[in-house]
Amino acid sequence: MGTIIAIDLGLKRIGLALSAGAGIVTPLSAVERKNRNQAANDVKKVLNEFEATTVVVGIPMGSTTEDEMRRRVAHFMNLVEFSGEIAYQDESHSSQEAEALMKGEIRYKRDGRIDSLSAKIILERYLSSLRIST
């Protein structure tokens, strides 16, 4: 199946998570987003480093913003110049789930951990949907 990277695309940070097989999903360090080109280059480096074959991007499916988000994601992935498979996964409530997982942390910091935990949840949902459909 190859390496799958999930992206939780945000305006300030881009959460990333990795699955290199066996269904184990690991959050990666989030990318701080200063501008589009810098963010695209940083994501591209991660995809190349882990030799990603598939990228799963979280979008709010069924919402009024779904079409707009698909357009933005397509534009961003174009900047990343990723030639593998791009899949979309519903990200509804993934940030709230990630925040619930972080409860009990000593200090709640905006350091990207929530964003990458959201990407982890998105990737786990995607892998789960693959198991269901086979």
CSV table of N, CA and C in Angstrom, one decimal, residues 2 4-6 11 18 32 34 45 47 50 53-54 59 63-65 69 72 78 81 85-86 99 104 107 119 131 133:
chain,number,residue,atom,x,y,z
A,2,GLY,N,2.0,1.2,0.6
A,2,GLY,CA,2.9,2.4,0.6
A,2,GLY,C,2.6,3.3,1.7
A,4,ILE,N,1.3,6.6,3.6
A,4,ILE,CA,0.2,7.5,3.5
A,4,ILE,C,0.4,8.6,4.5
A,5,ILE,N,0.3,9.8,4.0
A,5,ILE,CA,0.4,11.0,4.8
A,5,ILE,C,-1.0,11.7,4.8
A,6,ALA,N,-1.4,12.1,6.0
A,6,ALA,CA,-2.7,12.8,6.2
A,6,ALA,C,-2.3,14.3,6.4
A,11,LEU,N,-5.2,27.5,8.3
A,11,LEU,CA,-4.7,28.8,7.9
A,11,LEU,C,-3.4,29.2,8.6
A,18,LEU,N,1.3,10.2,9.7
A,18,LEU,CA,1.9,9.2,8.8
A,18,LEU,C,1.4,7.8,9.1
A,32,GLU,N,4.3,25.2,10.4
A,32,GLU,CA,3.8,26.6,10.6
A,32,GLU,C,3.6,27.2,9.2
A,34,LYS,N,3.5,30.4,7.1
A,34,LYS,CA,3.8,31.8,7.0
A,34,LYS,C,3.2,32.3,5.7
A,45,LYS,N,8.6,18.7,1.3
A,45,LYS,CA,9.7,18.0,1.9
A,45,LYS,C,9.4,16.8,2.7
A,47,LEU,N,6.6,15.0,2.4
A,47,LEU,CA,6.1,13.9,1.5
A,47,LEU,C,7.2,13.2,0.8
A,50,PHE,N,9.3,10.9,3.4
A,50,PHE,CA,8.7,9.7,3.8
A,50,PHE,C,8.2,8.9,2.6
A,53,THR,N,3.0,7.8,-1.0
A,53,THR,CA,2.4,7.4,-2.2
A,53,THR,C,0.9,7.9,-2.3
A,54,THR,N,0.4,8.2,-1.1
A,54,THR,CA,-1.0,8.7,-1.0
A,54,THR,C,-1.0,9.8,0.0
A,59,ILE,N,-11.4,17.3,4.8
A,59,ILE,CA,-12.3,18.4,4.4
A,59,ILE,C,-13.7,18.2,5.1
A,63,SER,N,-20.8,19.9,4.2
A,63,SER,CA,-21.1,21.2,4.7
A,63,SER,C,-21.2,22.2,3.5
A,64,THR,N,-21.6,23.4,3.8
A,64,THR,CA,-21.7,24.4,2.7
A,64,THR,C,-20.4,24.8,2.2
A,65,THR,N,-19.3,24.5,2.9
A,65,THR,CA,-17.9,24.9,2.5
A,65,THR,C,-17.2,23.8,1.7
A,69,MET,N,-13.6,24.2,-0.1
A,69,MET,CA,-12.4,23.5,0.5
A,69,MET,C,-11.7,22.6,-0.5
A,72,ARG,N,-9.7,24.8,-2.7
A,72,ARG,CA,-8.5,25.3,-2.0
A,72,ARG,C,-7.4,24.1,-1.8
A,78,ASN,N,-1.5,21.4,-5.8
A,78,ASN,CA,-0.9,21.7,-7.0
A,78,ASN,C,0.5,22.4,-6.7
A,81,GLU,N,3.0,20.0,-5.8
A,81,GLU,CA,3.5,19.2,-6.9
A,81,GLU,C,3.6,17.7,-6.5
A,85,GLU,N,-1.6,9.6,-5.4
A,85,GLU,CA,-3.0,9.6,-5.2
A,85,GLU,C,-3.4,10.6,-4.1
A,86,ILE,N,-4.4,11.4,-4.3
A,86,ILE,CA,-5.0,12.3,-3.3
A,86,ILE,C,-6.4,11.8,-3.0
A,99,GLU,N,-8.6,17.9,20.6
A,99,GLU,CA,-8.6,18.7,21.8
A,99,GLU,C,-8.9,17.9,23.0
A,104,GLY,N,-5.7,17.4,29.9
A,104,GLY,CA,-4.8,16.8,30.9
A,104,GLY,C,-3.4,17.1,30.6
A,107,ARG,N,0.1,22.2,29.8
A,107,ARG,CA,-0.4,23.5,29.3
A,107,ARG,C,-0.9,23.3,27.9
A,119,ALA,N,-4.9,15.4,12.1
A,119,ALA,CA,-4.5,14.7,10.9
A,119,ALA,C,-4.4,13.2,11.2
A,131,ARG,N,-10.8,-0.5,5.3
A,131,ARG,CA,-11.1,-1.9,5.8
A,131,ARG,C,-12.5,-2.3,5.7
A,133,SER,N,-14.6,-1.2,3.4
A,133,SER,CA,-15.0,-1.4,2.0
A,133,SER,C,-14.4,-2.6,1.3
